Amino acid sequence: MPKVGMEPVRREQLIKATIESVAELGLQGTTINSISKKAGLSSGIISHYFGGKQGLIEATVRYLLSSLKYSLMAQVTDTTSPQQRLMYIVEANFALVQQRNDTTRTWLSFWAQSMHDPELHRLQNVNSKRLYSNLASSFRQLMSVEHAKLAAQLSAAMIDGLWLRAVLSQSDKDQFKHSEQLAKQYVRSLISQYGA
Amino acid sequence: MPKVGMEPVRREQLIKATIESVAELGLQGTTINSISKKAGLSSGIISHYFGGKQGLIEATVRYLLSSLKYSLMAQVTDTTSPQQRLMYIVEANFALVQQRNDTTRTWLSFWAQSMHDPELHRLQNVNSKRLYSNLASSFRQLMSVEHAKLAAQLSAAMIDGLWLRAVLSQSDKDQFKHSEQLAKQYVRSLISQYGA
Amino acid sequence: MPKVGMEPVRREQLIKATIESVAELGLQGTTINSISKKAGLSSGIISHYFGGKQGLIEATVRYLLSSLKYSLMAQVTDTTSPQQRLMYIVEANFALVQQRNDTTRTWLSFWAQSMHDPELHRLQNVNSKRLYSNLASSFRQLMSVEHAKLAAQLSAAMIDGLWLRAVLSQSDKDQFKHSEQLAKQYVRSLISQYGA
Amino acid sequence: MPKVGMEPVRREQLIKATIESVAELGLQGTTINSISKKAGLSSGIISHYFGGKQGLIEATVRYLLSSLKYSLMAQVTDTTSPQQRLMYIVEANFALVQQRNDTTRTWLSFWAQSMHDPELHRLQNVNSKRLYSNLASSFRQLMSVEHAKLAAQLSAAMIDGLWLRAVLSQSDKDQFKHSEQLAKQYVRSLISQYGA
DNA sequence: TATGAATGAGTCTTCATTCAT
DNA sequence: AATGAATGAAGACTCATTCAT
């Protein structure tokens, strides 16, 4: 019997390598070879575990999305206050960046590609909606439905906008940290503006 | 019988075709053929006028940036009030979208690619800085330097964030219009918050 | 303007090279490279003119089928007697072999593949039916409908069988010529057996 | 706990799976995986028992040839009349088809490939010669040497031709049965034509 | 005895570039 | 000024083979 239980190991290995490769070379510049070389594996293994390049790309996006999701869930409990919860949401959206700078660049590449790829678009949509509804439900506990919706929309845009500008200007971690602070401050200002 | 003065005509023809092709197929899916077919010209002409695909891509980005620039300059005069000027800046950033829906998708594709392409990154940077300094200099006439810097940063992020979310959710013109309104409103709130 | 009118030249060049390659290496062993090398052209040209390997394969089969068809039509006129016509049919089916030994081997490769390829199967069917109906209509002028049908079926099988055994035993031209004589003799014996 | 005596079981399992796979997918479409999956075994076992794909292919052809051989030998005894023996030969050549429709398609695939594979060609040749000499020796008991040779050649061609046309037109069992009848009738007519 | 993970050479296809006209 | 035929490097994918277990 050959080594067993390698599947999860290999899958993670390849997904990590994909994130690195896309961060470094872009989605366009990322090839089956650039990935497999980074993973220290052969090119054939990608088809073996993911059915092809497209499958690996999609698995990578799903991986990033769950990372974001669990990153938030890890902090929030039943007793978390709405204000605290909102802060955690902001943090989670900037957090991945802080552990791995790769992630952000990769993320934006996928976003851009999502305009031309139905499956990526679906996944991107799920993520975008989740950010919005996480924000909206927390705001709701502090203000009227209408105001909560508005606050969610505005803070989602502010988070994405700050994040986007930080990515594109190739910011370092401190600048990301600064952007995170601005986002939190903006959320607080929305609470004091619309809060009961 | 060589036609003279065809150069500017051909260049514009090809740039327009590039915008359309990138909007429709993505930067990845855009080929020398998809462009030349849309332009109703042969593929060889791209090398002839732009030296190659890369040259055409860069020319297209420059074209989009000047469009944005002139779109703003057309409205602003010496007597425009700072408040009005700020509104024009917001409008200009949402304006291209309203004339041609293509443009937005194309723009985001270029942005993502700019992370991996020095020349595109340089151009993207110029644009990002210009938005910031346009905003900052207008805010400056209404508030302290420090506040103006902050307001410029925040409103730039808000504009980009609203715009990004609108693009990615494949919004229609009405939704873009709505985003534009939110951006303007936010700029106004920054003025009343920090304004003397 | 580039060289014009190259298309028919290139197409024929590539089809000829395909016949040679399949004869030499088999359908399995024939690659885009083995063909383009034989044709003295680049591999990309195949996609350019035939859309891909499959397109070239099908064009080659169609070419062989028309060769067979025109080979027969060239000899038959309105005044050809039924007997003579039958001899021409037999000859045509052995003729291609005599001009180009390649053809036979290629043909059998395509036949075998036709079991697993709908388009090839369709083409092979057209050919098989044409041989049968050519034979049947000529026999019909010499005997009853029922006898003509039987004679057509039997002589078609005899032609194919002799031809197949000659191909598989890697016969030379003399042996093919001998097989052709046996086929003709068999057709004559059918005429004298069932003829009025 | 190694099971002993598995070898013949596995070999037959794999040969049967090969016949099925080639019938279904063609020789070209048959892979080590398509075979091992059909056999319910792993891909590695093919190398283990046959040294590789080629070895399994050849073993399969040999299996088919012995089937044909034993199919004939089972019926013929010392007291079988030449006429009856000839009928058995025809029957044997159509018989495999009737038990397993797969076989015919597989057979033709191997035949075509035999033009480009020395070992398959050798095997095919043995088979072709055996059909001929079986026929010739039986005919010899009923006619002169020369006539017997001719009759053997013609009836071998007729058998193969009828069989080939039946395979390629994807005939059902009834049509195969009909072809068998025609072949027998032809053999009888040769006997009455040349028989003393 | 049997597995199936892993490899990497080989195939088809795409596409930016070149260049004769 | 403009064409598009032709190239060939580079990409994704397939698959027979190997081998540790």
PDB file of N, CA and C (backbone and C1' of nucleotides) in Angstrom, chain A residues 1-2 30-32 43 47 52-53, chain F residues 10-15 19-21:
ATOM      1  N   MET A   1       0.853  -1.222   0.000  1.00  0.00           N
ATOM      2  CA  MET A   1       0.000   0.000   0.000  1.00  0.00           C
ATOM      3  C   MET A   1       0.873   1.250   0.000  1.00  0.00           C
ATOM      4  N   PRO A   2       0.494   2.175  -0.801  1.00  0.00           N
ATOM      5  CA  PRO A   2       1.264   3.415  -0.870  1.00  0.00           C
ATOM      6  C   PRO A   2       0.936   4.283   0.325  1.00  0.00           C
ATOM      7  N   THR A  30       0.527  32.931 -13.732  1.00  0.00           N
ATOM      8  CA  THR A  30       0.571  31.666 -12.999  1.00  0.00           C
ATOM      9  C   THR A  30       0.271  30.494 -13.917  1.00  0.00           C
ATOM     10  N   THR A  31       1.176  29.531 -13.932  1.00  0.00           N
ATOM     11  CA  THR A  31       0.971  28.355 -14.764  1.00  0.00           C
ATOM     12  C   THR A  31       1.008  27.111 -13.890  1.00  0.00           C
ATOM     13  N   ILE A  32       0.582  26.028 -14.486  1.00  0.00           N
ATOM     14  CA  ILE A  32       0.629  24.745 -13.819  1.00  0.00           C
ATOM     15  C   ILE A  32       2.058  24.459 -13.319  1.00  0.00           C
ATOM     16  N   SER A  43       3.944  18.466 -12.167  1.00  0.00           N
ATOM     17  CA  SER A  43       2.781  19.162 -12.717  1.00  0.00           C
ATOM     18  C   SER A  43       1.553  18.255 -12.804  1.00  0.00           C
ATOM     19  N   SER A  47      -3.691  17.867 -11.908  1.00  0.00           N
ATOM     20  CA  SER A  47      -4.846  17.211 -12.518  1.00  0.00           C
ATOM     21  C   SER A  47      -5.335  16.080 -11.615  1.00  0.00           C
ATOM     22  N   GLY A  52      -7.544  19.728 -12.799  1.00  0.00           N
ATOM     23  CA  GLY A  52      -7.007  20.696 -13.757  1.00  0.00           C
ATOM     24  C   GLY A  52      -6.740  22.021 -13.085  1.00  0.00           C
ATOM     25  N   LYS A  53      -6.203  22.933 -13.860  1.00  0.00           N
ATOM     26  CA  LYS A  53      -5.828  24.223 -13.323  1.00  0.00           C
ATOM     27  C   LYS A  53      -7.039  24.969 -12.765  1.00  0.00           C
TER      28      LYS A  53
ATOM     29  P    DA F  10       9.471  29.689 -24.458  1.00  0.00           P
ATOM     30  O5'  DA F  10       7.958  29.486 -23.984  1.00  0.00           O
ATOM     31  C5'  DA F  10       7.020  30.548 -24.201  1.00  0.00           C
ATOM     32  C4'  DA F  10       5.663  30.110 -23.700  1.00  0.00           C
ATOM     33  C3'  DA F  10       5.721  29.279 -22.414  1.00  0.00           C
ATOM     34  O3'  DA F  10       4.619  29.613 -21.591  1.00  0.00           O
ATOM     35  C1'  DA F  10       4.636  28.055 -24.089  1.00  0.00           C
ATOM     36  P    DG F  11       4.574  29.063 -20.128  1.00  0.00           P
ATOM     37  O5'  DG F  11       3.112  28.461 -20.041  1.00  0.00           O
ATOM     38  C5'  DG F  11       2.000  29.263 -20.433  1.00  0.00           C
ATOM     39  C4'  DG F  11       0.844  28.344 -20.780  1.00  0.00           C
ATOM     40  C3'  DG F  11       0.627  27.235 -19.756  1.00  0.00           C
ATOM     41  O3'  DG F  11      -0.473  27.556 -18.922  1.00  0.00           O
ATOM     42  C1'  DG F  11       0.566  26.397 -22.015  1.00  0.00           C
ATOM     43  P    DA F  12      -0.810  26.587 -17.755  1.00  0.00           P
ATOM     44  O5'  DA F  12      -1.748  25.525 -18.480  1.00  0.00           O
ATOM     45  C5'  DA F  12      -2.992  25.940 -19.044  1.00  0.00           C
ATOM     46  C4'  DA F  12      -3.756  24.730 -19.568  1.00  0.00           C
ATOM     47  C3'  DA F  12      -4.126  23.715 -18.481  1.00  0.00           C
ATOM     48  O3'  DA F  12      -5.419  23.188 -18.787  1.00  0.00           O
ATOM     49  C1'  DA F  12      -2.696  22.693 -20.084  1.00  0.00           C
ATOM     50  P    DC F  13      -6.091  22.190 -17.781  1.00  0.00           P
ATOM     51  O5'  DC F  13      -5.790  20.771 -18.434  1.00  0.00           O
ATOM     52  C5'  DC F  13      -6.159  20.545 -19.797  1.00  0.00           C
ATOM     53  C4'  DC F  13      -5.580  19.217 -20.233  1.00  0.00           C
ATOM     54  C3'  DC F  13      -5.835  18.049 -19.264  1.00  0.00           C
ATOM     55  O3'  DC F  13      -6.621  17.102 -19.965  1.00  0.00           O
ATOM     56  C1'  DC F  13      -3.580  18.090 -20.040  1.00  0.00           C
ATOM     57  P    DT F  14      -7.026  15.719 -19.218  1.00  0.00           P
ATOM     58  O5'  DT F  14      -6.012  14.672 -19.876  1.00  0.00           O
ATOM     59  C5'  DT F  14      -5.847  14.687 -21.287  1.00  0.00           C
ATOM     60  C4'  DT F  14      -4.920  13.560 -21.676  1.00  0.00           C
ATOM     61  C3'  DT F  14      -5.226  12.224 -20.987  1.00  0.00           C
ATOM     62  O3'  DT F  14      -5.071  11.224 -21.981  1.00  0.00           O
ATOM     63  C1'  DT F  14      -2.998  12.840 -20.552  1.00  0.00           C
ATOM     64  P    DC F  15      -5.687   9.770 -21.754  1.00  0.00           P
ATOM     65  O5'  DC F  15      -4.417   8.930 -21.329  1.00  0.00           O
ATOM     66  C5'  DC F  15      -3.234   9.045 -22.129  1.00  0.00           C
ATOM     67  C4'  DC F  15      -2.080   8.381 -21.421  1.00  0.00           C
ATOM     68  C3'  DC F  15      -2.479   7.168 -20.572  1.00  0.00           C
ATOM     69  O3'  DC F  15      -1.536   6.141 -20.804  1.00  0.00           O
ATOM     70  C1'  DC F  15      -1.212   8.645 -19.294  1.00  0.00           C
ATOM     71  P    DC F  19      11.603   2.597  -9.995  1.00  0.00           P
ATOM     72  O5'  DC F  19      10.871   2.687  -8.580  1.00  0.00           O
ATOM     73  C5'  DC F  19      10.445   3.955  -8.100  1.00  0.00           C
ATOM     74  C4'  DC F  19       9.591   3.763  -6.847  1.00  0.00           C
ATOM     75  C3'  DC F  19      10.061   2.618  -5.945  1.00  0.00           C
ATOM     76  O3'  DC F  19       9.927   3.034  -4.601  1.00  0.00           O
ATOM     77  C1'  DC F  19       7.811   2.320  -6.478  1.00  0.00           C
ATOM     78  P    DA F  20      11.205   2.887  -3.637  1.00  0.00           P
ATOM     79  O5'  DA F  20      10.627   3.447  -2.259  1.00  0.00           O
ATOM     80  C5'  DA F  20       9.866   4.649  -2.265  1.00  0.00           C
ATOM     81  C4'  DA F  20       8.622   4.486  -1.410  1.00  0.00           C
ATOM     82  C3'  DA F  20       8.837   3.720  -0.107  1.00  0.00           C
ATOM     83  O3'  DA F  20       8.070   4.339   0.914  1.00  0.00           O
ATOM     84  C1'  DA F  20       7.212   2.612  -1.415  1.00  0.00           C
ATOM     85  P    DT F  21       8.212   3.836   2.389  1.00  0.00           P
ATOM     86  O5'  DT F  21       6.936   2.909   2.522  1.00  0.00           O
ATOM     87  C5'  DT F  21       5.647   3.493   2.339  1.00  0.00           C
ATOM     88  C4'  DT F  21       4.628   2.391   2.250  1.00  0.00           C
ATOM     89  C3'  DT F  21       4.627   1.415   3.422  1.00  0.00           C
ATOM     90  O3'  DT F  21       3.435   1.596   4.171  1.00  0.00           O
ATOM     91  C1'  DT F  21       4.329   0.326   1.337  1.00  0.00           C
TER      92       DT F  21
END
